[in-house]
Short mmCIF file of C-alpha atoms and ligand atoms in Angstrom, two decimals:
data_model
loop_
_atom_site.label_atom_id
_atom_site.label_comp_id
_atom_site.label_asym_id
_atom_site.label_seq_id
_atom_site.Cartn_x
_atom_site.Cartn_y
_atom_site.Cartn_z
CA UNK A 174 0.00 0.00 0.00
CA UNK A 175 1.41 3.34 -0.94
CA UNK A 176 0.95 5.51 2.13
CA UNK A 177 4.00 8.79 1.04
CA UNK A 178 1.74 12.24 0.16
CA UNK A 179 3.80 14.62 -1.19
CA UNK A 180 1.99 17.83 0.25
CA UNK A 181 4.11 16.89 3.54
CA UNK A 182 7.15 17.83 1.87
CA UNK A 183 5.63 20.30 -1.02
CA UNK A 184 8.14 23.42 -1.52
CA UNK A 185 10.55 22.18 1.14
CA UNK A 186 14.81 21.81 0.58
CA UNK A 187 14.45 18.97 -1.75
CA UNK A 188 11.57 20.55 -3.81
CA UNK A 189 13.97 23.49 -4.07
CA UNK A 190 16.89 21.28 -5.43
CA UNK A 191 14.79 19.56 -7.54
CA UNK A 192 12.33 22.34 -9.06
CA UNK A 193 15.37 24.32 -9.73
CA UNK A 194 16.80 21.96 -11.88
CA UNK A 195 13.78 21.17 -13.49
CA UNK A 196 13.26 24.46 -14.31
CA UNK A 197 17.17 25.02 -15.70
CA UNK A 198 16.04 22.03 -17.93
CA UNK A 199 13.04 23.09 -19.31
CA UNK A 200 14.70 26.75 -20.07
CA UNK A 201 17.70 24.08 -22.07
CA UNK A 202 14.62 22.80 -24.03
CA UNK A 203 12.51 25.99 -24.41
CA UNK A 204 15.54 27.14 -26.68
CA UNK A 205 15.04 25.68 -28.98
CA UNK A 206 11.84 25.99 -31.30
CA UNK A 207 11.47 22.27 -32.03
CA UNK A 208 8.93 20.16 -30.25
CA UNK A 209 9.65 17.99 -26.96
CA UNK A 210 8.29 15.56 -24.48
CA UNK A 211 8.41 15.89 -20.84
CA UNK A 212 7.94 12.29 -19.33
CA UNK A 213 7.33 12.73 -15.06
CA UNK A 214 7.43 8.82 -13.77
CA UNK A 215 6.01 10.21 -10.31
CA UNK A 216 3.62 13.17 -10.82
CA UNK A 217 1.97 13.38 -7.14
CA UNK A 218 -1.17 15.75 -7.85
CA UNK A 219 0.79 18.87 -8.90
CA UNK A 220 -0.56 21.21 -6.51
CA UNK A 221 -0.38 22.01 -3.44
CA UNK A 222 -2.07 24.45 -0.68
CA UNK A 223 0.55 24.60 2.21
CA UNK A 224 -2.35 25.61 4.34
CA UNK A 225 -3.71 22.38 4.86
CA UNK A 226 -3.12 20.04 7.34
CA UNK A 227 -0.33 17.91 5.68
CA UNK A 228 1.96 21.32 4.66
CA UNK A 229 1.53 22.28 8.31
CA UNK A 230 2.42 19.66 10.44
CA UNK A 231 6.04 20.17 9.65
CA UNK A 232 6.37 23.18 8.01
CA UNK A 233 8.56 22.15 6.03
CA UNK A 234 8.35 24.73 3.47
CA UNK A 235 9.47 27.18 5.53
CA UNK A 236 13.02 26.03 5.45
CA UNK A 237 12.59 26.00 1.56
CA UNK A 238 10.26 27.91 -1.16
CA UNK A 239 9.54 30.51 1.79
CA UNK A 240 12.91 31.64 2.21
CA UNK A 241 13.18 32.27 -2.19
CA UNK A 242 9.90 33.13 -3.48
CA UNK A 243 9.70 37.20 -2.93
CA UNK A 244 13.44 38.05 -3.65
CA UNK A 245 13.91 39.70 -7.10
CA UNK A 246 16.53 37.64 -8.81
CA UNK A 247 19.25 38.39 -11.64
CA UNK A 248 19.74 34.82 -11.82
CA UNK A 249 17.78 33.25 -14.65
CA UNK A 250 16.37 29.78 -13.21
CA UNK A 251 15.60 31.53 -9.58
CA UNK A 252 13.72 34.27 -11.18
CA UNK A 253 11.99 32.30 -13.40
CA UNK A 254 11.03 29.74 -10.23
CA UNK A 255 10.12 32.24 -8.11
CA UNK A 256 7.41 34.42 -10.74
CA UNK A 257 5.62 30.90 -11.39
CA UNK A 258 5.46 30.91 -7.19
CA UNK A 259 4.55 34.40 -7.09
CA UNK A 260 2.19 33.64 -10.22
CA UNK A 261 0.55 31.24 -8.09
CA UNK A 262 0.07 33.90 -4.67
CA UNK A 263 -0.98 36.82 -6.35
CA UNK A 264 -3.12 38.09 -3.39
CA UNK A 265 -1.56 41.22 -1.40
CA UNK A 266 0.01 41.30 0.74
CA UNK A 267 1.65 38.30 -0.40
CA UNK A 268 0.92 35.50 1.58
CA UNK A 269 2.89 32.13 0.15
CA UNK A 270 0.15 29.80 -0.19
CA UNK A 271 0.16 27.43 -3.53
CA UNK A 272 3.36 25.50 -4.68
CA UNK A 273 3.74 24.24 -7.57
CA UNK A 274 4.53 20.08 -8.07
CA UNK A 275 7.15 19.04 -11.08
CA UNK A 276 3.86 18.39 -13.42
CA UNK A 277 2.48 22.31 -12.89
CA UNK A 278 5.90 23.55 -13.28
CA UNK A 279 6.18 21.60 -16.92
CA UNK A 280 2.41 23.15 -17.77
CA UNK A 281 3.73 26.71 -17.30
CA UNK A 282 7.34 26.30 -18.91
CA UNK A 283 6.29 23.71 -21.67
CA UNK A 284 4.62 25.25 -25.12
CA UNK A 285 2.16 24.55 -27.14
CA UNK A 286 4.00 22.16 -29.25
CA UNK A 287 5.29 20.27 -26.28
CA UNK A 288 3.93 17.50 -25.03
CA UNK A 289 3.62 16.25 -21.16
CA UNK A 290 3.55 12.46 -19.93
CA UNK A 291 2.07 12.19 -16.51
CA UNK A 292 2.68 9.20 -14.56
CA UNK A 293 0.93 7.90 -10.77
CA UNK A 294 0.24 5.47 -8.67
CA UNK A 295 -1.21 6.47 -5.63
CA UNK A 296 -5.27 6.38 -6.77
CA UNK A 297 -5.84 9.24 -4.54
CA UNK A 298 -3.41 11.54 -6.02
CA UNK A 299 -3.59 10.11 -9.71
CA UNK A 300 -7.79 11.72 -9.11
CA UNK A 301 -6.54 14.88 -8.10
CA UNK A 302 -3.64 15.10 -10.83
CA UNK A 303 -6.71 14.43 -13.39
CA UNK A 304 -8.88 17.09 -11.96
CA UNK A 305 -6.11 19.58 -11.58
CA UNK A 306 -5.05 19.14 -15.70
CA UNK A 307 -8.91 18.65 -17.14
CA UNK A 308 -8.59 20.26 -20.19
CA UNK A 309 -4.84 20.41 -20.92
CA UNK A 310 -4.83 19.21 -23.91
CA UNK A 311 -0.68 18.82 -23.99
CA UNK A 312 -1.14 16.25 -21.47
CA UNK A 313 -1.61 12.78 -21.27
CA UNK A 314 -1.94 10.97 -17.62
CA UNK A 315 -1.64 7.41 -16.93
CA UNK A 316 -2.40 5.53 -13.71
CA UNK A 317 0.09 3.39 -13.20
CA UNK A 318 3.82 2.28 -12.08
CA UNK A 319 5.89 4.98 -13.34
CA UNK A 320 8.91 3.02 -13.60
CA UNK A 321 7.46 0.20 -16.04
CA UNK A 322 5.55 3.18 -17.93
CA UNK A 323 9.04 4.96 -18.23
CA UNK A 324 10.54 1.92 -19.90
CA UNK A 325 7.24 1.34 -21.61
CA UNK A 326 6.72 4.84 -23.44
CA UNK A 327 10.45 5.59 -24.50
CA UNK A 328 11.38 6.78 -26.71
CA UNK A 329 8.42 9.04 -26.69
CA UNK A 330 6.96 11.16 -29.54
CA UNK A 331 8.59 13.83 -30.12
CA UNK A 332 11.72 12.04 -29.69
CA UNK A 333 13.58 14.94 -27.98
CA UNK A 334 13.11 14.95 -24.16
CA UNK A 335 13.46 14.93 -20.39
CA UNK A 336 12.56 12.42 -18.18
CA UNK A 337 11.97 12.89 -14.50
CA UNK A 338 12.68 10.15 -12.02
CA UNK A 339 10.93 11.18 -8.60
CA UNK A 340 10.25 8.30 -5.80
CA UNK A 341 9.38 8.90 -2.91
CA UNK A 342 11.51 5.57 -1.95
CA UNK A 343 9.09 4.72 0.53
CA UNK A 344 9.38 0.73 -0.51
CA UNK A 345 13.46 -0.14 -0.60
CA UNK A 346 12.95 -1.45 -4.04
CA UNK A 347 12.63 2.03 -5.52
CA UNK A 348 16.55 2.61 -5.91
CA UNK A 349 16.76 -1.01 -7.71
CA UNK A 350 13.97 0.07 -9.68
CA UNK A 351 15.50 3.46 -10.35
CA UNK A 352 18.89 1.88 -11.57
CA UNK A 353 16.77 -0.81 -13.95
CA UNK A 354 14.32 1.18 -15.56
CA UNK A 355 17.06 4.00 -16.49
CA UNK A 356 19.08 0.81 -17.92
CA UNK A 357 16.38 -0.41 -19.88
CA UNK A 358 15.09 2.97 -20.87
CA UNK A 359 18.37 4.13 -22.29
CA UNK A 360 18.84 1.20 -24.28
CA UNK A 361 15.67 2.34 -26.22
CA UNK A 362 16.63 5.97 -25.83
CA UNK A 363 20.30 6.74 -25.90
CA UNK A 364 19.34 10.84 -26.35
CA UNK A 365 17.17 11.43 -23.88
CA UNK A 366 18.22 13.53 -20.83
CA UNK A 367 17.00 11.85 -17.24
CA UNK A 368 16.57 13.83 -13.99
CA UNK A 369 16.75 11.51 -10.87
CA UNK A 370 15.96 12.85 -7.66
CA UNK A 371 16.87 11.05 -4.20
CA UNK A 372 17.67 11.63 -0.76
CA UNK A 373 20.55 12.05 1.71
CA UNK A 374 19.44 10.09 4.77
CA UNK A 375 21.20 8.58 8.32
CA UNK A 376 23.94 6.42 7.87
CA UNK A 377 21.66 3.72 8.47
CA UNK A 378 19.13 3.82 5.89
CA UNK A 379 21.37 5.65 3.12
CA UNK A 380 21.44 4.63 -0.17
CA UNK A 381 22.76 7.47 -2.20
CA UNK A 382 26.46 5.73 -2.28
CA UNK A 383 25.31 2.84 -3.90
CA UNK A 384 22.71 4.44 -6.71
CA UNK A 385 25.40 6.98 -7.19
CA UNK A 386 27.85 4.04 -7.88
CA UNK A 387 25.26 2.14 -9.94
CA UNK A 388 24.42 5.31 -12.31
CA UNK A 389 28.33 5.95 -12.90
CA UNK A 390 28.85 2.23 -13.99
CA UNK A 391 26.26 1.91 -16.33
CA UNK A 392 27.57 3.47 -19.35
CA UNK A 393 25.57 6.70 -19.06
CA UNK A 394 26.96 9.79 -20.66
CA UNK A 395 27.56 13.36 -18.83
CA UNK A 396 26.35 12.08 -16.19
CA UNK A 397 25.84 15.19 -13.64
CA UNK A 398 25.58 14.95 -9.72
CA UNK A 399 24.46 17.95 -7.60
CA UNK A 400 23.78 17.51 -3.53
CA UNK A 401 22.17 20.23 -1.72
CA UNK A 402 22.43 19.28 2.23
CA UNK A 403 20.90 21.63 5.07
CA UNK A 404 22.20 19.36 8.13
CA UNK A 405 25.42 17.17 8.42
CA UNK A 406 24.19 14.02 8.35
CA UNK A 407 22.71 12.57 11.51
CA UNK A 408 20.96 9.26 12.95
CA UNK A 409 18.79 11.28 14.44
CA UNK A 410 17.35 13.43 11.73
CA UNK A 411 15.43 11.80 8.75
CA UNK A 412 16.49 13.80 5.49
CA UNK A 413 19.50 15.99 5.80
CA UNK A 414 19.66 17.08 2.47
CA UNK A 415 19.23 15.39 -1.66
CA UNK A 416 20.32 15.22 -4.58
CA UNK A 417 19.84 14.74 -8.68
CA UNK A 418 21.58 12.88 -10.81
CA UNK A 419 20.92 14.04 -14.67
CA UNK A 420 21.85 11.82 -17.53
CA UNK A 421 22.67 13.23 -20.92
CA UNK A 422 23.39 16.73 -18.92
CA UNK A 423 22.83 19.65 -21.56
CA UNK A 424 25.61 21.63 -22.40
CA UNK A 425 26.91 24.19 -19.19
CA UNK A 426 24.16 22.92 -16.64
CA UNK A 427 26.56 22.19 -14.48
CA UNK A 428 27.62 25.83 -14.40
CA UNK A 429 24.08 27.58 -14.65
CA UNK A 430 23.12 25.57 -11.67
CA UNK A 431 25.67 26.15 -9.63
CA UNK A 432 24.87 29.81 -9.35
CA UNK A 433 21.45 29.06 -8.79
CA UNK A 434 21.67 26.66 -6.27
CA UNK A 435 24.48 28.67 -4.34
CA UNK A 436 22.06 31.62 -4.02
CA UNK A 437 19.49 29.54 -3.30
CA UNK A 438 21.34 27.94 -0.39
CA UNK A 439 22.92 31.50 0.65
CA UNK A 440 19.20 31.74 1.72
CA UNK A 441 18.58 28.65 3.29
CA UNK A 442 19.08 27.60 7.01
CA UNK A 443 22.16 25.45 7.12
CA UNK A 444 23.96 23.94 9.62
CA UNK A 445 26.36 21.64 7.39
CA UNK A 446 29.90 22.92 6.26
CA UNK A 447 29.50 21.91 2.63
CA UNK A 448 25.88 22.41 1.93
CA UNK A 449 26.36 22.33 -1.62
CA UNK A 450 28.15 19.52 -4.15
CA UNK A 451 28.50 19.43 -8.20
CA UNK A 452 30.44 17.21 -9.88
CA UNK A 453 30.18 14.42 -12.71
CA UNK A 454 29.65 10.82 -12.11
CA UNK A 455 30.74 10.17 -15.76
CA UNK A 456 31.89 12.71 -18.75
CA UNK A 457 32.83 12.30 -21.97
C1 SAM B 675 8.07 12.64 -4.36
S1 SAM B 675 6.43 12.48 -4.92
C2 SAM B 675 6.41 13.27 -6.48
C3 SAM B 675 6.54 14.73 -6.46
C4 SAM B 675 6.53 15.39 -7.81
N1 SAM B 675 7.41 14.74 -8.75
C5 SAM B 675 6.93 16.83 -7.69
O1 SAM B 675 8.11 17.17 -7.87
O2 SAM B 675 6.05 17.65 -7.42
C6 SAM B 675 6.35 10.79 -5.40
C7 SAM B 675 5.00 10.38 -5.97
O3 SAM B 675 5.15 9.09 -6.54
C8 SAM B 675 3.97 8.34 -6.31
N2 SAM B 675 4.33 6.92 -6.48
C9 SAM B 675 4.84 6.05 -5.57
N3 SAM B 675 5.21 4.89 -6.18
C10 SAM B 675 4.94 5.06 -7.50
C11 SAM B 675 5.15 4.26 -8.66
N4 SAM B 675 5.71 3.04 -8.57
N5 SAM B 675 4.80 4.74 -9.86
C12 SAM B 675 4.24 5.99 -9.97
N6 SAM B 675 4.02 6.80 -8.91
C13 SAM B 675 4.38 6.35 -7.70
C14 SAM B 675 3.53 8.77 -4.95
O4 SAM B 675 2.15 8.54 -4.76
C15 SAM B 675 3.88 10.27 -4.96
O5 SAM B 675 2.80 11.02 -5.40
#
């Protein structure tokens, strides 16, 4: 039974890390004028109101979205992050209220030639994800296993594209699964570029070593790894910090994120000595 909701979590650390290199991705793909697919293996319902119950029991967005959303960037990928947030809040005074899940942030960044494959399990969220995109025609939702639908629906049409990999690695099996499906995937679809999310957890329960190790013995090309940590690790704490591992990495990611991401965590409450880490698993 799969018992992980998202809207715990929605805007916090991770979402940052993650949404800000989706975002630097979709910007790769928006410049150019042909056509491409965004594939999201783990949709969750796509948005969120960190009013409710869920958002509020830990807050978590306050160490996260809340500490970005009403600066006034230079930085490309921030600014363009933090208008689809503000987009989202319009009232005044601005009151942070609605965040944004990977699918939502695809709908406002894709265009109208793209196209947007929405993948969920969780029958509960899969009914809200269909509510929230009624009448988006650029997207097509399936309820099911987003790894076998992954493996299933590559290479997609158009051909050019970005898959996101987002578990909430709730069952241990995800990180196998993770490390298969990408396998099998890129055997059918050597140009696609794959964004894997996953976190940094106590010693105890950590698996990031050994996907990390996995990924950069496949065979993968420019492979990219980027950490964001908030806490030194700790068997205490749960998450400490996460990362994403992108496969096929566009041409100067590496370096347009790491300004992001280091203003980003400039921002952030940190307690770690290092919160920030870029560097490839593979390059060619
Ligand atoms: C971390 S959340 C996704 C968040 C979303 N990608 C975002 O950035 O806003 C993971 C989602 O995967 C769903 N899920 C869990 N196992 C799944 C599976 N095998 N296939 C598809 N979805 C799954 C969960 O119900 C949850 O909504």
């Amino acid at each position: 039974m799969l018992s992980y909701r998202h809207a715990y979590h929605a805007g916090n650390h991770a979402d940052v890390l993650k949404h800000l290199t989706l975002v630097a991705l979709l910007r790769h793909f928006n410049a150019k004028e042909s056509p491409y697919c965004f594939l999201d293996s783990h949709s969750g319902k796509a948005y969120y109101n960190l009013g409710d119950a869920m958002a509020q029991k830990n807050l978590e967005y306050r160490n996260g979205v809340d500490r970005l959303w009403l600066n006034k960037w230079d930085d490309p990928i921030l600014h363009s992050y933090c208008e689809l947030v503000r987009k989202a809040n319009p009232q005044q005074p601005p009151q942070l209220r609605h965040y944004l899940g990977s699918p939502a942030i695809a709908r406002e960044l894709c265009r109208e030639q793209d196209k947007l494959v929405l993948m969920e399990l969780h029958s509960k969220e899969f009914e809200l994800l269909k509510q929230n995109f009624k009448g988006e025609s650029r997207a097509h939702l399936h309820h099911r296993d987003g790894f076998e639908g992954l493996v299933g629906m590559v290479p997609p049409t158009p051909r050019r594209g970005l898959a996101l990999i987002d578990p909430a690695y709730e069952v241990k099996t995800d990180y196998d699964a993770v490390v298969s499906s990408v396998q099998k995937m890129y055997r059918k679809w050597q140009t696609g570029v794959v964004a894997i999310w996953f976190p940094l957890l106590a010693k105890a329960r950590d698996r990031s070593e050994w996907l990390k190790k996995q990924i950069a013995n496949a065979g993968f090309e420019n492979v990219l790894l980027v950490e964001l940590s908030v806490a030194e690790q700790n068997p205490d704490q749960g998450m400490h910090g996460s990362g994403m591992i992108v496969i096929n990495t566009p041409w100067q990611l590496d370096t347009t994120l790491e300004k992001s991401l280091k203003l980003a965590s400039d921002k952030l409450e940190i307690s770690c000595k290092q919160p920030l880490a870029i560097t490839w698993l593979t390059k060619t």
